[in-house]
Short mmCIF file of C-alpha atoms in Angstrom, two decimals:
data_model
loop_
_atom_site.label_atom_id
_atom_site.label_comp_id
_atom_site.label_asym_id
_atom_site.label_seq_id
_atom_site.Cartn_x
_atom_site.Cartn_y
_atom_site.Cartn_z
CA GLN A 4 -48.34 -117.47 0.90
CA VAL A 5 -45.68 -114.78 1.19
CA SER A 6 -44.06 -116.36 4.13
CA ILE A 7 -43.49 -119.59 2.20
CA ALA A 8 -43.37 -119.12 -1.46
CA PRO A 9 -39.99 -117.14 -1.65
CA HIS A 10 -38.15 -120.13 -0.30
CA ASN A 11 -39.27 -122.29 -3.20
CA PRO A 12 -37.03 -122.06 -6.13
CA ARG A 13 -39.82 -123.23 -8.36
CA ARG A 14 -41.83 -120.16 -7.41
CA LYS A 15 -39.29 -117.46 -8.06
CA ARG A 16 -41.15 -116.38 -11.11
CA GLU A 17 -44.24 -115.79 -8.97
CA THR A 18 -42.53 -114.01 -6.14
CA GLY A 19 -40.38 -112.00 -8.60
CA ALA A 20 -43.62 -110.59 -10.14
CA LEU A 21 -44.94 -109.34 -6.86
CA PRO A 22 -43.43 -105.84 -6.80
CA GLU A 23 -45.17 -105.16 -10.21
CA ILE A 24 -48.39 -106.63 -8.91
CA PHE A 25 -48.26 -104.53 -5.80
CA GLU A 26 -47.63 -101.54 -7.86
CA HIS A 27 -50.89 -102.07 -9.75
CA VAL A 28 -53.25 -102.68 -6.93
CA ALA A 29 -54.90 -100.18 -4.62
CA ARG A 30 -54.65 -102.28 -1.50
CA VAL A 31 -53.35 -105.52 -0.24
CA HIS A 32 -55.29 -107.38 2.21
CA CYS A 33 -53.05 -109.01 4.97
CA VAL A 34 -54.51 -111.15 7.81
CA SER A 35 -51.93 -109.99 10.34
CA GLU A 36 -49.29 -107.38 10.80
CA THR A 37 -46.65 -110.00 10.46
CA ILE A 38 -48.00 -111.01 6.91
CA ALA A 39 -48.05 -107.33 6.09
CA GLY A 40 -44.40 -106.99 7.00
CA GLU A 41 -43.46 -110.10 4.97
CA ALA A 42 -45.30 -108.57 1.94
CA MET A 43 -43.45 -105.28 2.44
CA ALA A 44 -40.18 -107.31 2.30
CA LEU A 45 -41.32 -108.47 -1.01
CA GLY A 46 -41.90 -105.01 -2.41
CA MET A 47 -45.32 -103.99 -1.20
CA SER A 48 -45.52 -100.24 -0.12
CA PRO A 49 -46.61 -99.85 3.62
CA LYS A 50 -49.22 -97.41 2.40
CA LYS A 51 -50.99 -100.27 0.71
CA ALA A 52 -51.31 -102.72 3.42
CA ALA A 53 -55.01 -103.38 4.72
CA VAL A 54 -54.79 -105.49 7.88
CA ILE A 55 -58.12 -107.21 8.50
CA ARG A 56 -57.79 -110.16 10.70
CA PRO A 57 -59.93 -113.24 10.76
CA ALA A 58 -63.14 -113.37 12.60
CA VAL A 59 -65.46 -115.90 14.47
CA ASP A 60 -69.14 -116.29 14.89
CA THR A 61 -69.26 -115.71 18.63
CA ASP A 62 -73.06 -116.65 18.74
CA ARG A 63 -72.16 -120.08 17.38
CA PHE A 64 -68.87 -120.73 18.94
CA VAL A 65 -69.68 -120.56 22.59
CA PRO A 66 -68.32 -122.34 25.76
CA ALA A 67 -70.05 -125.48 26.95
CA GLU A 68 -72.10 -125.48 30.11
CA GLU A 69 -69.93 -125.98 33.33
CA ILE A 70 -70.27 -129.68 34.19
CA GLU A 71 -68.34 -132.32 36.18
CA ARG A 72 -65.33 -133.15 33.97
CA PRO A 73 -63.13 -136.19 34.23
CA ARG A 74 -59.62 -135.52 35.64
CA ARG A 75 -57.96 -136.68 32.51
CA LEU A 76 -57.10 -133.60 30.30
CA ARG A 77 -58.82 -133.54 27.10
CA CYS A 78 -56.91 -131.85 24.29
CA ALA A 79 -57.91 -131.13 20.83
CA MET A 80 -56.45 -130.16 17.38
CA ALA A 81 -58.36 -129.14 14.22
CA GLY A 82 -57.23 -128.00 10.72
CA ALA A 83 -56.10 -128.86 7.36
CA LEU A 84 -53.54 -131.67 7.10
CA ASN A 85 -50.56 -130.06 5.61
CA TRP A 86 -46.99 -129.63 6.50
CA THR A 87 -47.15 -125.99 7.69
CA LYS A 88 -49.54 -127.16 10.63
CA ALA A 89 -46.56 -129.34 11.88
CA TYR A 90 -48.78 -131.98 13.53
CA GLU A 91 -45.74 -134.16 13.98
CA PHE A 92 -44.36 -131.33 16.27
CA ALA A 93 -47.50 -131.12 18.44
CA LEU A 94 -47.77 -134.84 18.60
CA THR A 95 -44.12 -135.21 19.78
CA ALA A 96 -44.84 -132.46 22.40
CA PHE A 97 -47.95 -134.37 23.57
CA ALA A 98 -45.95 -137.60 23.95
CA GLU A 99 -43.26 -135.84 25.81
CA ALA A 100 -45.97 -134.41 28.19
CA LEU A 101 -47.15 -137.85 28.64
CA LYS A 102 -43.67 -139.11 29.66
CA ARG A 103 -43.76 -136.24 32.22
CA GLY A 104 -46.79 -137.31 33.92
CA LEU A 105 -49.66 -135.81 31.94
CA ASP A 106 -52.88 -137.93 32.02
CA GLY A 107 -54.45 -136.73 28.87
CA ILE A 108 -55.98 -137.68 25.68
CA LEU A 109 -55.93 -135.81 22.25
CA ALA A 110 -58.53 -135.74 19.43
CA ILE A 111 -57.58 -134.46 15.96
CA ALA A 112 -59.91 -133.46 13.21
CA GLY A 113 -58.99 -132.21 9.82
CA GLY A 114 -59.01 -133.07 6.12
CA GLY A 115 -56.11 -134.01 3.93
CA GLY A 116 -54.74 -136.11 1.16
CA LYS A 117 -53.62 -139.71 1.59
CA GLU A 118 -50.03 -138.79 1.93
CA GLU A 119 -50.62 -136.31 4.79
CA THR A 120 -53.07 -138.62 6.48
CA SER A 121 -50.51 -141.59 6.35
CA ARG A 122 -47.83 -139.44 7.80
CA LEU A 123 -50.08 -138.35 10.61
CA LEU A 124 -51.18 -142.00 11.44
CA TYR A 125 -47.67 -143.21 11.30
CA THR A 126 -46.43 -140.49 13.64
CA ILE A 127 -49.18 -141.58 16.21
CA TYR A 128 -47.91 -145.17 15.83
CA ASP A 129 -44.30 -144.27 15.78
CA LEU A 130 -44.64 -142.26 19.13
CA GLY A 131 -46.69 -145.01 20.83
CA LEU A 132 -49.75 -142.79 21.06
CA GLU A 133 -52.17 -145.25 19.93
CA GLY A 134 -55.00 -145.26 22.65
CA ARG A 135 -54.11 -141.69 23.68
CA VAL A 136 -54.82 -140.03 20.29
CA SER A 137 -57.80 -140.22 18.21
CA TRP A 138 -57.87 -139.31 14.51
CA GLU A 139 -61.30 -138.27 13.55
CA GLY A 140 -60.58 -137.40 10.04
CA SER A 141 -62.42 -134.70 8.15
CA GLN A 142 -65.57 -133.73 10.16
CA SER A 143 -68.65 -131.48 9.66
CA PRO A 144 -68.42 -128.01 11.22
CA GLU A 145 -70.96 -129.19 13.77
CA ARG A 146 -68.89 -132.04 14.82
CA VAL A 147 -65.80 -129.89 15.15
CA LEU A 148 -67.76 -127.42 17.27
CA GLU A 149 -68.93 -130.34 19.43
CA MET A 150 -65.31 -131.60 19.82
CA LEU A 151 -64.12 -128.21 20.88
CA ARG A 152 -66.81 -127.89 23.65
CA GLU A 153 -65.85 -131.31 24.88
CA SER A 154 -62.22 -130.41 25.30
CA ASP A 155 -60.21 -128.61 28.12
CA VAL A 156 -57.22 -127.31 25.94
CA PHE A 157 -56.50 -126.64 22.30
CA LEU A 158 -53.11 -127.34 20.62
CA HIS A 159 -51.73 -125.62 17.45
CA GLY A 160 -48.17 -126.32 16.42
CA SER A 161 -47.81 -124.51 13.07
CA VAL A 162 -44.58 -123.51 11.57
CA SER A 163 -46.14 -120.83 9.35
CA GLU A 164 -49.43 -119.09 9.93
CA GLY A 165 -51.38 -115.86 9.25
CA ILE A 166 -53.67 -116.01 12.13
CA SER A 167 -55.51 -119.38 12.64
CA ASN A 168 -59.20 -119.39 12.46
CA ALA A 169 -59.18 -122.80 14.32
CA VAL A 170 -57.53 -121.23 17.36
CA LEU A 171 -59.96 -118.33 17.33
CA GLU A 172 -62.82 -120.72 17.31
CA ALA A 173 -61.30 -122.69 20.25
CA MET A 174 -60.83 -119.38 22.17
CA ALA A 175 -64.31 -118.36 21.34
CA CYS A 176 -65.37 -121.69 22.96
CA GLY A 177 -63.55 -120.75 26.21
CA LEU A 178 -60.49 -122.96 25.69
CA PRO A 179 -57.11 -122.03 26.85
CA VAL A 180 -54.80 -122.51 23.75
CA VAL A 181 -51.17 -123.50 23.35
CA VAL A 182 -49.86 -122.18 20.05
CA THR A 183 -46.44 -121.71 18.42
CA ASP A 184 -45.10 -118.21 17.76
CA ALA A 185 -45.74 -118.56 14.04
CA GLY A 186 -46.82 -115.72 11.80
CA GLY A 187 -49.43 -113.36 13.39
CA MET A 188 -50.38 -115.79 16.35
CA ARG A 189 -48.97 -113.59 18.91
CA GLU A 190 -51.32 -110.77 17.63
CA ALA A 191 -54.19 -113.06 18.64
CA VAL A 192 -52.91 -114.90 21.71
CA ARG A 193 -51.27 -113.05 24.53
CA ASP A 194 -48.86 -115.31 26.04
CA GLY A 195 -49.99 -116.20 29.74
CA VAL A 196 -53.20 -114.33 29.36
CA ASP A 197 -55.33 -116.05 26.62
CA GLY A 198 -52.96 -119.07 26.29
CA PHE A 199 -49.39 -119.95 25.89
CA VAL A 200 -47.24 -118.96 23.03
CA VAL A 201 -44.13 -121.20 22.68
CA PRO A 202 -41.27 -121.04 20.21
CA VAL A 203 -41.82 -122.86 16.72
CA ARG A 204 -40.75 -126.56 17.15
CA ASP A 205 -39.97 -126.15 20.93
CA VAL A 206 -41.24 -129.53 22.04
CA ASP A 207 -40.13 -129.00 25.62
CA ALA A 208 -42.01 -125.58 25.90
CA MET A 209 -45.13 -127.03 24.59
CA ALA A 210 -45.01 -130.04 26.84
CA GLU A 211 -44.61 -127.86 29.87
CA ALA A 212 -47.53 -125.62 28.90
CA LEU A 213 -49.71 -128.64 28.71
CA LEU A 214 -48.60 -129.85 32.02
CA MET A 215 -49.07 -126.40 33.60
CA LEU A 216 -52.80 -126.30 32.30
CA ALA A 217 -53.32 -130.03 33.35
CA ARG A 218 -52.15 -129.34 36.91
CA ASP A 219 -54.14 -126.18 37.56
CA PRO A 220 -57.96 -126.34 36.67
CA GLU A 221 -58.44 -122.71 37.97
CA LEU A 222 -55.62 -121.58 35.54
CA ARG A 223 -57.53 -123.20 32.63
CA ARG A 224 -60.67 -121.48 33.68
CA ARG A 225 -59.16 -118.13 33.90
CA ILE A 226 -57.17 -118.25 30.74
CA GLY A 227 -60.18 -119.80 28.84
CA ALA A 228 -62.39 -116.94 29.98
CA ALA A 229 -59.81 -114.38 28.96
CA ALA A 230 -59.54 -116.14 25.52
CA ARG A 231 -63.21 -115.79 24.99
CA GLN A 232 -63.14 -112.10 25.99
CA ARG A 233 -60.25 -111.64 23.57
CA VAL A 234 -62.20 -112.72 20.62
CA LEU A 235 -65.25 -110.75 21.75
CA GLU A 236 -63.28 -107.71 21.74
CA GLU A 237 -61.07 -108.10 18.65
CA PHE A 238 -62.22 -110.86 16.37
CA THR A 239 -66.02 -110.62 15.88
CA LEU A 240 -67.74 -110.81 12.53
CA GLU A 241 -69.19 -107.41 13.23
CA ARG A 242 -65.72 -105.83 13.64
CA GLN A 243 -64.31 -107.69 10.48
CA THR A 244 -67.43 -106.64 8.42
CA ARG A 245 -67.04 -103.01 9.40
CA GLN A 246 -63.30 -102.99 8.53
CA TRP A 247 -64.10 -104.29 5.15
CA ARG A 248 -66.82 -101.85 4.61
CA GLU A 249 -64.56 -99.06 5.58
CA LEU A 250 -61.81 -100.36 3.25
CA TYR A 251 -64.08 -100.49 0.22
CA GLU A 252 -65.68 -97.00 0.96
CA GLY A 253 -62.32 -95.55 1.26
CA LEU A 254 -61.11 -96.85 -1.97
CA VAL A 255 -64.24 -95.63 -3.70
CA ARG A 256 -63.70 -92.14 -2.28
CA GLU A 257 -60.05 -92.32 -3.44
CA ALA A 258 -61.19 -93.34 -7.00
CA ALA A 259 -63.75 -90.67 -7.14
CA SER A 260 -61.34 -87.98 -6.21
CA ARG A 261 -58.79 -89.27 -8.73
CA TRP A 262 -61.35 -89.21 -11.52
CA ASP A 263 -62.56 -85.72 -10.43
CA HIS A 264 -58.89 -84.56 -10.59
CA GLU A 265 -58.19 -86.11 -13.93
CA SER A 266 -61.31 -84.82 -15.46
#
């Protein structure tokens, strides 16, 4: 992860070798413009950047049918349990929103080791969120989809990110999202249009975004619809597949031209 590894003294040997690696490859796949910029700072030529963003199966991730929903705001989080996802930050923001009057619950699904799971469960206890936050652990893709379609809002508090697939899946399900301005997330979520983008580790900003969505069902509906449309326009499997095909075809043409020239 080019945004993280350079800060780890034990990985200097790896990051120090990146300029030579970049020199010997034809292209470098980057999942966002932000990641491409970070790779360039480590020695990658701008000409070698191939930005192809993640994609979602929009036939599978679809909004739930409109039904009468309880007034209590149902929030969801999903993803691997690791420090970059900063669950502690999102949980602290959720606890702060509850203090300010939010009537809500939060469901979390994700896989992780014993240490990360223990840290999450202790954070829930330490913040007094038992009864408000349910930890579902590692779940099947079918259950994660079901959880998204049962929810009103999706939270994502990462401190480092390319572009989160989990966020895109939530958007495809018509959920307004509250995300941090980490990595390429702003390339996916337009603040105030498809969701809310808050500064990394800004507990107050995330809490206020949650309260704003909780107080205004029409805002949730409008932003959720925009989020779905955003994915349909920019993050479909068809678009991603076309971009990969064009990348490989272009590389083949370049190689053929080079071989013809050398022969």
